[in-house]
Amino acid sequence: MIRFGPAGNSDSFYEEGHKTTLDVPRWLHERDLNAYEYQCTRGVRITPAFANALKVQAERFQIALSIHAPYYINLASPDPVIMESSKKHIVKSLQAAQWMGADRVVIHPGSVSKMQRSEAMKNALIRLEKIVNEIDPELLNECCLCPETMGKANNLGTLPEILELCKIHPRIVPTVDFGHIHALEGGSLKGEAQFLRIIEKIDKALGSDAAKNLHVHFSPVEFTAGGEKKHWNLKDKEYGPEFFPFAKIIWQNGLSPRVICESAGCQVEDAAVFKSTYLSLKNSSPFHPTVV
Ligand SMILES: [Zn+2]
C-alpha cells in the first residue's frame, strides 16, 4: 500500500488550534493521508502512556507510524562516549516505536568529520553491527532501523553507503531522502531515469521487497557546493526535486513506498500534493510495468 504523510506537525495543524499530537491521526485521516513520522530529533522524551495513546489513535484512523531518531546519533565516531550515547538513542527510539506501534525508526548514520571517509564508514559498519547484536532482539521484531541518505558532503549517507549499512541485518532497510540525494549530487534528479536508477540500485543491493516498500523522504531542498542547505516547500518553485517523475516511476513499477514529506511548515499540504500527483497519473495513464 502506498502511503503519504508528514514529518512532524505542519504550521496549519497548530493554526487550526490543535495542541496535542494525539489529534494528528484523525486530522491526517480527514485529509486522506495515512502516514506520520513522529519527530524525536531532539531526543526521545515520549512517555509509554502518551505513545500508547498515539498508537490507539493511529490504529483507529489507520495511520502508519514511523519515528525519526535523534540527530545526535553518530555511528562513525571513534569516541566511546559518543558510541555509547548513539546506542542509547537508538535503543530509546526503538523502545518508543514499540510503545507506539511504529514499524520504522529513521536514523542519520553519522559524520565523516576529520577522518578518511572509508575509515568513518568502517567505524559505522562495525558499530551498527555491534548495536543490533547487543540490543534486545524483540526491539527489531516489529520495527526496522532505517538509515537515511544524507544531503551534506561531510555526512555519511550516500546511497551506496546506506545500502552497505543495510546489508548488516535484514531489519535494517534504507530511508531514501530524494531531496538529500538531489542536493548532494548538485541537482541530479531531473527526470524519471535518475529516479529509476536509484530504485534499481536498491533492488540490486537489497532485493525487490526493499525497493518496492521503500521508506521515502521527499521535499524541495536548496543546496550549495557542500550539498543540502535548507528544506523549502512547494510554494518555493525554484527548488527541486520534482515529485512528478518519481510518481511515474512508482506507478510504472508497481512500487508501494511510504512517502514522508519534510517540506518546511507545509509538510501536510505538500504530502497531499504528492498524493494527488500520483493519483491523477494513475487515473489517467495505462499501467505499463517496466522491469525494475
Ligand atoms: Zn533525517
PDB file of C-alpha atoms and ligand atoms in Angstrom:
ATOM      1  CA  MET A   1       0.000   0.000   0.000  1.00  0.00           C
ATOM      2  CA  ILE A   2       1.320   3.424  -0.946  1.00  0.00           C
ATOM      3  CA  ARG A   3       1.224   5.859   1.893  1.00  0.00           C
ATOM      4  CA  PHE A   4       1.696   9.609   2.160  1.00  0.00           C
ATOM      5  CA  GLY A   5       2.072  11.771   5.235  1.00  0.00           C
ATOM      6  CA  PRO A   6       4.065  14.448   7.038  1.00  0.00           C
ATOM      7  CA  ALA A   7       7.204  14.505   9.162  1.00  0.00           C
ATOM      8  CA  GLY A   8       6.025  16.158  12.363  1.00  0.00           C
ATOM      9  CA  ASN A   9       3.259  18.741  12.610  1.00  0.00           C
ATOM     10  CA  SER A  10       2.720  21.379   9.951  1.00  0.00           C
ATOM     11  CA  ASP A  11       2.012  25.022  10.763  1.00  0.00           C
ATOM     12  CA  SER A  12      -1.638  24.561   9.762  1.00  0.00           C
ATOM     13  CA  PHE A  13      -2.139  21.920  12.462  1.00  0.00           C
ATOM     14  CA  TYR A  14      -1.341  24.469  15.166  1.00  0.00           C
ATOM     15  CA  GLU A  15      -3.033  27.374  13.336  1.00  0.00           C
ATOM     16  CA  GLU A  16      -6.260  25.370  13.468  1.00  0.00           C
ATOM     17  CA  GLY A  17      -5.936  25.294  17.248  1.00  0.00           C
ATOM     18  CA  HIS A  18      -4.642  21.789  17.851  1.00  0.00           C
ATOM     19  CA  LYS A  19      -2.319  21.452  20.809  1.00  0.00           C
ATOM     20  CA  THR A  20      -1.600  17.752  21.094  1.00  0.00           C
ATOM     21  CA  THR A  21      -0.109  15.251  18.678  1.00  0.00           C
ATOM     22  CA  LEU A  22      -2.845  12.858  19.804  1.00  0.00           C
ATOM     23  CA  ASP A  23      -5.127  14.839  17.439  1.00  0.00           C
ATOM     24  CA  VAL A  24      -2.838  14.128  14.472  1.00  0.00           C
ATOM     25  CA  PRO A  25      -4.150  10.725  13.305  1.00  0.00           C
ATOM     26  CA  ARG A  26      -7.752  11.956  12.988  1.00  0.00           C
ATOM     27  CA  TRP A  27      -6.566  15.207  11.394  1.00  0.00           C
ATOM     28  CA  LEU A  28      -4.496  13.330   8.793  1.00  0.00           C
ATOM     29  CA  HIS A  29      -7.320  10.897   8.117  1.00  0.00           C
ATOM     30  CA  GLU A  30      -9.632  13.834   7.375  1.00  0.00           C
ATOM     31  CA  ARG A  31      -7.072  14.944   4.770  1.00  0.00           C
ATOM     32  CA  ASP A  32      -6.828  11.486   3.179  1.00  0.00           C
ATOM     33  CA  LEU A  33      -3.272  10.982   4.394  1.00  0.00           C
ATOM     34  CA  ASN A  34      -2.185   7.741   6.019  1.00  0.00           C
ATOM     35  CA  ALA A  35       1.378   8.047   7.364  1.00  0.00           C
ATOM     36  CA  TYR A  36       3.056  10.088  10.073  1.00  0.00           C
ATOM     37  CA  GLU A  37       6.675  10.396  11.159  1.00  0.00           C
ATOM     38  CA  TYR A  38       6.929  11.279  14.839  1.00  0.00           C
ATOM     39  CA  GLN A  39       9.907  13.542  15.498  1.00  0.00           C
ATOM     40  CA  CYS A  40      12.346  12.543  18.243  1.00  0.00           C
ATOM     41  CA  THR A  41      15.102  14.523  16.547  1.00  0.00           C
ATOM     42  CA  ARG A  42      15.983  16.475  19.727  1.00  0.00           C
ATOM     43  CA  GLY A  43      15.830  13.411  21.972  1.00  0.00           C
ATOM     44  CA  VAL A  44      13.346  10.656  22.846  1.00  0.00           C
ATOM     45  CA  ARG A  45      11.188  12.100  25.610  1.00  0.00           C
ATOM     46  CA  ILE A  46       7.874  10.401  24.951  1.00  0.00           C
ATOM     47  CA  THR A  47       6.239   8.512  27.841  1.00  0.00           C
ATOM     48  CA  PRO A  48       4.832   4.990  27.448  1.00  0.00           C
ATOM     49  CA  ALA A  49       1.332   6.319  28.232  1.00  0.00           C
ATOM     50  CA  PHE A  50       1.460   9.048  25.570  1.00  0.00           C
ATOM     51  CA  ALA A  51       2.989   6.676  22.993  1.00  0.00           C
ATOM     52  CA  ASN A  52       0.274   4.149  23.681  1.00  0.00           C
ATOM     53  CA  ALA A  53      -2.445   6.790  23.350  1.00  0.00           C
ATOM     54  CA  LEU A  54      -0.967   7.775  19.980  1.00  0.00           C
ATOM     55  CA  LYS A  55      -0.926   4.126  18.959  1.00  0.00           C
ATOM     56  CA  VAL A  56      -4.642   3.822  19.732  1.00  0.00           C
ATOM     57  CA  GLN A  57      -5.442   6.886  17.614  1.00  0.00           C
ATOM     58  CA  ALA A  58      -3.169   5.757  14.759  1.00  0.00           C
ATOM     59  CA  GLU A  59      -4.827   2.337  14.662  1.00  0.00           C
ATOM     60  CA  ARG A  60      -8.270   3.900  14.788  1.00  0.00           C
ATOM     61  CA  PHE A  61      -7.536   6.129  11.790  1.00  0.00           C
ATOM     62  CA  GLN A  62      -5.210   3.682  10.003  1.00  0.00           C
ATOM     63  CA  ILE A  63      -2.146   5.898  10.068  1.00  0.00           C
ATOM     64  CA  ALA A  64       1.204   4.079   9.728  1.00  0.00           C
ATOM     65  CA  LEU A  65       3.690   5.500  12.226  1.00  0.00           C
ATOM     66  CA  SER A  66       7.439   5.883  11.980  1.00  0.00           C
ATOM     67  CA  ILE A  67       9.894   7.693  14.264  1.00  0.00           C
ATOM     68  CA  HIS A  68      12.763   9.988  13.332  1.00  0.00           C
ATOM     69  CA  ALA A  69      15.501   9.193  15.875  1.00  0.00           C
ATOM     70  CA  PRO A  70      17.685  11.917  17.473  1.00  0.00           C
ATOM     71  CA  TYR A  71      20.137  13.863  15.300  1.00  0.00           C
ATOM     72  CA  TYR A  72      22.856  13.139  17.873  1.00  0.00           C
ATOM     73  CA  ILE A  73      23.449   9.577  16.656  1.00  0.00           C
ATOM     74  CA  ASN A  74      26.929   9.273  15.164  1.00  0.00           C
ATOM     75  CA  LEU A  75      27.939   5.725  14.297  1.00  0.00           C
ATOM     76  CA  ALA A  76      31.197   6.857  12.721  1.00  0.00           C
ATOM     77  CA  SER A  77      32.728   8.441  15.797  1.00  0.00           C
ATOM     78  CA  PRO A  78      35.606   6.586  17.494  1.00  0.00           C
ATOM     79  CA  ASP A  79      34.792   8.404  20.770  1.00  0.00           C
ATOM     80  CA  PRO A  80      33.496   5.790  23.265  1.00  0.00           C
ATOM     81  CA  VAL A  81      31.150   8.337  24.885  1.00  0.00           C
ATOM     82  CA  ILE A  82      29.502   9.123  21.526  1.00  0.00           C
ATOM     83  CA  MET A  83      29.402   5.421  20.667  1.00  0.00           C
ATOM     84  CA  GLU A  84      27.514   4.662  23.860  1.00  0.00           C
ATOM     85  CA  SER A  85      25.145   7.611  23.578  1.00  0.00           C
ATOM     86  CA  SER A  86      24.397   6.689  19.924  1.00  0.00           C
ATOM     87  CA  LYS A  87      23.414   3.223  21.062  1.00  0.00           C
ATOM     88  CA  LYS A  88      21.194   4.688  23.807  1.00  0.00           C
ATOM     89  CA  HIS A  89      19.427   6.965  21.311  1.00  0.00           C
ATOM     90  CA  ILE A  90      18.779   4.006  19.019  1.00  0.00           C
ATOM     91  CA  VAL A  91      17.505   1.770  21.833  1.00  0.00           C
ATOM     92  CA  LYS A  92      15.251   4.537  23.209  1.00  0.00           C
ATOM     93  CA  SER A  93      13.863   5.221  19.724  1.00  0.00           C
ATOM     94  CA  LEU A  94      13.138   1.528  19.150  1.00  0.00           C
ATOM     95  CA  GLN A  95      11.556   1.306  22.588  1.00  0.00           C
ATOM     96  CA  ALA A  96       9.310   4.296  21.813  1.00  0.00           C
ATOM     97  CA  ALA A  97       8.461   2.676  18.460  1.00  0.00           C
ATOM     98  CA  GLN A  98       7.375  -0.469  20.274  1.00  0.00           C
ATOM     99  CA  TRP A  99       5.098   1.506  22.626  1.00  0.00           C
ATOM    100  CA  MET A 100       3.678   3.464  19.693  1.00  0.00           C
ATOM    101  CA  GLY A 101       3.342   0.617  17.219  1.00  0.00           C
ATOM    102  CA  ALA A 102       5.706   2.395  14.815  1.00  0.00           C
ATOM    103  CA  ASP A 103       7.352  -0.005  12.383  1.00  0.00           C
ATOM    104  CA  ARG A 104      10.276   2.155  11.216  1.00  0.00           C
ATOM    105  CA  VAL A 105      12.939   4.188  13.025  1.00  0.00           C
ATOM    106  CA  VAL A 106      14.880   6.580  10.810  1.00  0.00           C
ATOM    107  CA  ILE A 107      18.492   7.284  11.799  1.00  0.00           C
ATOM    108  CA  HIS A 108      21.237   9.561  10.486  1.00  0.00           C
ATOM    109  CA  PRO A 109      24.396   7.417  10.219  1.00  0.00           C
ATOM    110  CA  GLY A 110      26.937   9.992  11.375  1.00  0.00           C
ATOM    111  CA  SER A 111      29.593  12.451  10.425  1.00  0.00           C
ATOM    112  CA  VAL A 112      32.812  11.893   8.457  1.00  0.00           C
ATOM    113  CA  SER A 113      34.398  14.738  10.449  1.00  0.00           C
ATOM    114  CA  LYS A 114      38.201  14.759  10.128  1.00  0.00           C
ATOM    115  CA  MET A 115      38.501  11.067   9.276  1.00  0.00           C
ATOM    116  CA  GLN A 116      39.005   9.499   5.897  1.00  0.00           C
ATOM    117  CA  ARG A 117      35.587   8.676   4.511  1.00  0.00           C
ATOM    118  CA  SER A 118      36.481   4.983   4.323  1.00  0.00           C
ATOM    119  CA  GLU A 119      37.521   4.983   7.981  1.00  0.00           C
ATOM    120  CA  ALA A 120      34.280   6.672   9.063  1.00  0.00           C
ATOM    121  CA  MET A 121      32.313   4.124   7.070  1.00  0.00           C
ATOM    122  CA  LYS A 122      34.238   1.219   8.556  1.00  0.00           C
ATOM    123  CA  ASN A 123      33.534   2.547  12.069  1.00  0.00           C
ATOM    124  CA  ALA A 124      29.837   2.884  11.280  1.00  0.00           C
ATOM    125  CA  LEU A 125      29.575  -0.651   9.890  1.00  0.00           C
ATOM    126  CA  ILE A 126      31.298  -2.163  12.929  1.00  0.00           C
ATOM    127  CA  ARG A 127      29.337  -0.022  15.370  1.00  0.00           C
ATOM    128  CA  LEU A 128      25.907  -0.665  13.845  1.00  0.00           C
ATOM    129  CA  GLU A 129      26.501  -4.404  13.669  1.00  0.00           C
ATOM    130  CA  LYS A 130      27.559  -4.422  17.311  1.00  0.00           C
ATOM    131  CA  ILE A 131      24.458  -2.462  18.337  1.00  0.00           C
ATOM    132  CA  VAL A 132      21.996  -4.757  16.538  1.00  0.00           C
ATOM    133  CA  ASN A 133      23.736  -7.778  18.049  1.00  0.00           C
ATOM    134  CA  GLU A 134      23.657  -6.333  21.577  1.00  0.00           C
ATOM    135  CA  ILE A 135      20.136  -4.954  21.809  1.00  0.00           C
ATOM    136  CA  ASP A 136      17.063  -6.922  22.840  1.00  0.00           C
ATOM    137  CA  PRO A 137      16.110  -8.729  19.595  1.00  0.00           C
ATOM    138  CA  GLU A 138      12.464  -8.062  20.408  1.00  0.00           C
ATOM    139  CA  LEU A 139      13.013  -4.403  19.592  1.00  0.00           C
ATOM    140  CA  LEU A 140      13.516  -5.358  15.948  1.00  0.00           C
ATOM    141  CA  ASN A 141      10.651  -7.859  15.772  1.00  0.00           C
ATOM    142  CA  GLU A 142       8.070  -5.354  14.588  1.00  0.00           C
ATOM    143  CA  CYS A 143      10.326  -2.475  13.655  1.00  0.00           C
ATOM    144  CA  CYS A 144      13.081  -1.752  11.140  1.00  0.00           C
ATOM    145  CA  LEU A 145      16.032   0.591  11.556  1.00  0.00           C
ATOM    146  CA  CYS A 146      16.192   2.872   8.534  1.00  0.00           C
ATOM    147  CA  PRO A 147      19.492   4.715   7.916  1.00  0.00           C
ATOM    148  CA  GLU A 148      18.828   7.785   5.786  1.00  0.00           C
ATOM    149  CA  THR A 149      20.581   9.090   2.671  1.00  0.00           C
ATOM    150  CA  MET A 150      22.071  12.425   3.731  1.00  0.00           C
ATOM    151  CA  GLY A 151      22.359  15.744   1.918  1.00  0.00           C
ATOM    152  CA  LYS A 152      25.657  17.145   3.169  1.00  0.00           C
ATOM    153  CA  ALA A 153      29.017  16.034   1.840  1.00  0.00           C
ATOM    154  CA  ASN A 154      30.523  15.737   5.321  1.00  0.00           C
ATOM    155  CA  ASN A 155      27.853  13.288   6.496  1.00  0.00           C
ATOM    156  CA  LEU A 156      27.949   9.573   5.951  1.00  0.00           C
ATOM    157  CA  GLY A 157      24.934   8.589   3.917  1.00  0.00           C
ATOM    158  CA  THR A 158      25.468   8.437   0.176  1.00  0.00           C
ATOM    159  CA  LEU A 159      23.172   5.846  -1.352  1.00  0.00           C
ATOM    160  CA  PRO A 160      25.983   3.232  -1.668  1.00  0.00           C
ATOM    161  CA  GLU A 161      26.942   3.819   1.988  1.00  0.00           C
ATOM    162  CA  ILE A 162      23.340   3.407   3.143  1.00  0.00           C
ATOM    163  CA  LEU A 163      22.999   0.196   1.136  1.00  0.00           C
ATOM    164  CA  GLU A 164      26.182  -1.174   2.762  1.00  0.00           C
ATOM    165  CA  LEU A 165      24.774  -0.417   6.233  1.00  0.00           C
ATOM    166  CA  CYS A 166      21.520  -2.156   5.290  1.00  0.00           C
ATOM    167  CA  LYS A 167      23.360  -5.363   4.433  1.00  0.00           C
ATOM    168  CA  ILE A 168      24.286  -5.819   8.109  1.00  0.00           C
ATOM    169  CA  HIS A 169      20.877  -7.141   9.165  1.00  0.00           C
ATOM    170  CA  PRO A 170      17.543  -7.953   7.480  1.00  0.00           C
ATOM    171  CA  ARG A 171      15.760  -5.442   9.754  1.00  0.00           C
ATOM    172  CA  ILE A 172      17.947  -2.579   8.529  1.00  0.00           C
ATOM    173  CA  VAL A 173      16.352  -1.003   5.458  1.00  0.00           C
ATOM    174  CA  PRO A 174      17.021   2.316   3.738  1.00  0.00           C
ATOM    175  CA  THR A 175      15.325   5.667   4.115  1.00  0.00           C
ATOM    176  CA  VAL A 176      15.779   7.306   0.738  1.00  0.00           C
ATOM    177  CA  ASP A 177      15.624  11.076   1.076  1.00  0.00           C
ATOM    178  CA  PHE A 178      15.373  12.184  -2.542  1.00  0.00           C
ATOM    179  CA  GLY A 179      15.777  15.851  -1.607  1.00  0.00           C
ATOM    180  CA  HIS A 180      19.079  14.991   0.052  1.00  0.00           C
ATOM    181  CA  ILE A 181      20.323  12.931  -2.910  1.00  0.00           C
ATOM    182  CA  HIS A 182      19.358  15.757  -5.263  1.00  0.00           C
ATOM    183  CA  ALA A 183      21.214  18.288  -3.091  1.00  0.00           C
ATOM    184  CA  LEU A 184      24.315  16.162  -2.570  1.00  0.00           C
ATOM    185  CA  GLU A 185      24.634  15.464  -6.281  1.00  0.00           C
ATOM    186  CA  GLY A 186      24.215  19.131  -7.294  1.00  0.00           C
ATOM    187  CA  GLY A 187      20.645  18.813  -8.596  1.00  0.00           C
ATOM    188  CA  SER A 188      20.921  15.371 -10.184  1.00  0.00           C
ATOM    189  CA  LEU A 189      17.270  14.246 -10.051  1.00  0.00           C
ATOM    190  CA  LYS A 190      15.966  15.790 -13.252  1.00  0.00           C
ATOM    191  CA  GLY A 191      13.727  13.066 -14.650  1.00  0.00           C
ATOM    192  CA  GLU A 192      12.404   9.533 -14.464  1.00  0.00           C
ATOM    193  CA  ALA A 193      15.717   7.919 -15.452  1.00  0.00           C
ATOM    194  CA  GLN A 194      17.504   9.252 -12.372  1.00  0.00           C
ATOM    195  CA  PHE A 195      14.775   8.028 -10.008  1.00  0.00           C
ATOM    196  CA  LEU A 196      14.693   4.644 -11.711  1.00  0.00           C
ATOM    197  CA  ARG A 197      18.472   4.342 -11.380  1.00  0.00           C
ATOM    198  CA  ILE A 198      18.132   4.703  -7.593  1.00  0.00           C
ATOM    199  CA  ILE A 199      15.351   2.111  -7.372  1.00  0.00           C
ATOM    200  CA  GLU A 200      17.429  -0.283  -9.485  1.00  0.00           C
ATOM    201  CA  LYS A 201      20.444   0.128  -7.215  1.00  0.00           C
ATOM    202  CA  ILE A 202      18.341  -0.679  -4.135  1.00  0.00           C
ATOM    203  CA  ASP A 203      16.804  -3.677  -5.888  1.00  0.00           C
ATOM    204  CA  LYS A 204      20.229  -4.977  -6.855  1.00  0.00           C
ATOM    205  CA  ALA A 205      21.731  -4.495  -3.381  1.00  0.00           C
ATOM    206  CA  LEU A 206      18.843  -5.499  -1.133  1.00  0.00           C
ATOM    207  CA  GLY A 207      16.240  -7.233  -3.270  1.00  0.00           C
ATOM    208  CA  SER A 208      12.888  -6.334  -4.752  1.00  0.00           C
ATOM    209  CA  ASP A 209      10.990  -6.144  -1.449  1.00  0.00           C
ATOM    210  CA  ALA A 210      13.290  -3.391  -0.209  1.00  0.00           C
ATOM    211  CA  ALA A 211      12.935  -1.488  -3.488  1.00  0.00           C
ATOM    212  CA  LYS A 212       9.186  -1.897  -3.538  1.00  0.00           C
ATOM    213  CA  ASN A 213       8.374  -0.961   0.066  1.00  0.00           C
ATOM    214  CA  LEU A 214      10.743   1.930   0.390  1.00  0.00           C
ATOM    215  CA  HIS A 215      10.705   4.479   3.201  1.00  0.00           C
ATOM    216  CA  VAL A 216      10.963   7.802   1.389  1.00  0.00           C
ATOM    217  CA  HIS A 217      11.559  11.391   2.453  1.00  0.00           C
ATOM    218  CA  PHE A 218      10.627  13.975  -0.148  1.00  0.00           C
ATOM    219  CA  SER A 219      10.758  17.776  -0.116  1.00  0.00           C
ATOM    220  CA  PRO A 220      12.311  20.630  -2.111  1.00  0.00           C
ATOM    221  CA  VAL A 221      15.852  21.290  -0.927  1.00  0.00           C
ATOM    222  CA  GLU A 222      18.167  24.227  -1.559  1.00  0.00           C
ATOM    223  CA  PHE A 223      21.802  23.263  -1.968  1.00  0.00           C
ATOM    224  CA  THR A 224      25.304  24.667  -2.339  1.00  0.00           C
ATOM    225  CA  ALA A 225      28.580  23.032  -3.383  1.00  0.00           C
ATOM    226  CA  GLY A 226      28.642  21.306   0.035  1.00  0.00           C
ATOM    227  CA  GLY A 227      25.186  19.812  -0.517  1.00  0.00           C
ATOM    228  CA  GLU A 228      21.958  20.463   1.399  1.00  0.00           C
ATOM    229  CA  LYS A 229      21.420  23.989   2.673  1.00  0.00           C
ATOM    230  CA  LYS A 230      17.734  24.246   3.577  1.00  0.00           C
ATOM    231  CA  HIS A 231      14.392  22.455   3.201  1.00  0.00           C
ATOM    232  CA  TRP A 232      11.723  24.526   1.421  1.00  0.00           C
ATOM    233  CA  ASN A 233       8.162  23.739   0.338  1.00  0.00           C
ATOM    234  CA  LEU A 234       6.277  23.501  -2.946  1.00  0.00           C
ATOM    235  CA  LYS A 235       5.385  27.204  -2.913  1.00  0.00           C
ATOM    236  CA  ASP A 236       9.100  27.885  -3.455  1.00  0.00           C
ATOM    237  CA  LYS A 237       9.107  26.943  -7.101  1.00  0.00           C
ATOM    238  CA  GLU A 238      12.834  27.162  -7.741  1.00  0.00           C
ATOM    239  CA  TYR A 239      13.825  24.165  -5.621  1.00  0.00           C
ATOM    240  CA  GLY A 240      13.769  20.527  -6.644  1.00  0.00           C
ATOM    241  CA  PRO A 241      13.488  17.644  -6.965  1.00  0.00           C
ATOM    242  CA  GLU A 242      10.083  17.438  -8.633  1.00  0.00           C
ATOM    243  CA  PHE A 243       7.732  14.735  -7.446  1.00  0.00           C
ATOM    244  CA  PHE A 244       6.094  14.019 -10.829  1.00  0.00           C
ATOM    245  CA  PRO A 245       8.900  11.884 -12.334  1.00  0.00           C
ATOM    246  CA  PHE A 246       9.104   9.846  -9.136  1.00  0.00           C
ATOM    247  CA  ALA A 247       5.303   9.384  -9.200  1.00  0.00           C
ATOM    248  CA  LYS A 248       5.710   7.961 -12.700  1.00  0.00           C
ATOM    249  CA  ILE A 249       8.360   5.515 -11.513  1.00  0.00           C
ATOM    250  CA  ILE A 250       6.128   4.469  -8.600  1.00  0.00           C
ATOM    251  CA  TRP A 251       3.212   3.834 -10.944  1.00  0.00           C
ATOM    252  CA  GLN A 252       5.118   2.192 -13.791  1.00  0.00           C
ATOM    253  CA  ASN A 253       6.925  -0.188 -11.478  1.00  0.00           C
ATOM    254  CA  GLY A 254       4.112  -1.003  -9.085  1.00  0.00           C
ATOM    255  CA  LEU A 255       6.062   0.333  -6.088  1.00  0.00           C
ATOM    256  CA  SER A 256       4.495   0.859  -2.642  1.00  0.00           C
ATOM    257  CA  PRO A 257       6.635   3.477  -0.924  1.00  0.00           C
ATOM    258  CA  ARG A 258       5.746   5.307   2.257  1.00  0.00           C
ATOM    259  CA  VAL A 259       6.360   8.919   1.284  1.00  0.00           C
ATOM    260  CA  ILE A 260       7.076  11.230   4.213  1.00  0.00           C
ATOM    261  CA  CYS A 261       7.062  14.902   3.310  1.00  0.00           C
ATOM    262  CA  GLU A 262       9.593  17.117   5.095  1.00  0.00           C
ATOM    263  CA  SER A 263       8.655  20.438   3.465  1.00  0.00           C
ATOM    264  CA  ALA A 264       9.241  23.390   5.779  1.00  0.00           C
ATOM    265  CA  GLY A 265       5.984  24.235   7.587  1.00  0.00           C
ATOM    266  CA  CYS A 266       3.744  22.824   4.828  1.00  0.00           C
ATOM    267  CA  GLN A 267       4.520  19.138   5.131  1.00  0.00           C
ATOM    268  CA  VAL A 268       0.847  18.111   5.291  1.00  0.00           C
ATOM    269  CA  GLU A 269      -0.181  20.293   2.355  1.00  0.00           C
ATOM    270  CA  ASP A 270       2.762  19.114   0.249  1.00  0.00           C
ATOM    271  CA  ALA A 271       2.182  15.455   1.156  1.00  0.00           C
ATOM    272  CA  ALA A 272      -1.372  15.922  -0.153  1.00  0.00           C
ATOM    273  CA  VAL A 273       0.024  17.412  -3.399  1.00  0.00           C
ATOM    274  CA  PHE A 274       2.343  14.408  -3.790  1.00  0.00           C
ATOM    275  CA  LYS A 275      -0.580  12.075  -3.277  1.00  0.00           C
ATOM    276  CA  SER A 276      -2.818  13.855  -5.784  1.00  0.00           C
ATOM    277  CA  THR A 277       0.056  13.963  -8.297  1.00  0.00           C
ATOM    278  CA  TYR A 278       0.374  10.209  -8.008  1.00  0.00           C
ATOM    279  CA  LEU A 279      -3.392   9.569  -8.144  1.00  0.00           C
ATOM    280  CA  SER A 280      -4.006  11.777 -11.178  1.00  0.00           C
ATOM    281  CA  LEU A 281      -1.189   9.992 -13.005  1.00  0.00           C
ATOM    282  CA  LYS A 282      -2.557   6.613 -12.006  1.00  0.00           C
ATOM    283  CA  ASN A 283      -6.079   7.518 -13.119  1.00  0.00           C
ATOM    284  CA  SER A 284      -5.011   8.940 -16.463  1.00  0.00           C
ATOM    285  CA  SER A 285      -2.395   6.557 -17.797  1.00  0.00           C
ATOM    286  CA  PRO A 286      -2.482   2.835 -18.523  1.00  0.00           C
ATOM    287  CA  PHE A 287      -0.354   0.574 -16.409  1.00  0.00           C
ATOM    288  CA  HIS A 288       2.885  -0.219 -18.239  1.00  0.00           C
ATOM    289  CA  PRO A 289       5.095  -2.154 -15.919  1.00  0.00           C
ATOM    290  CA  THR A 290       8.782  -1.832 -16.591  1.00  0.00           C
ATOM    291  CA  VAL A 291      11.349  -4.171 -15.157  1.00  0.00           C
ATOM    292  CA  VAL A 292      12.933  -2.791 -12.031  1.00  0.00           C
TER     293      VAL A 292
HETATM  294 ZN    ZN B   1      16.525  12.840   8.603  1.00  0.00          ZN
END
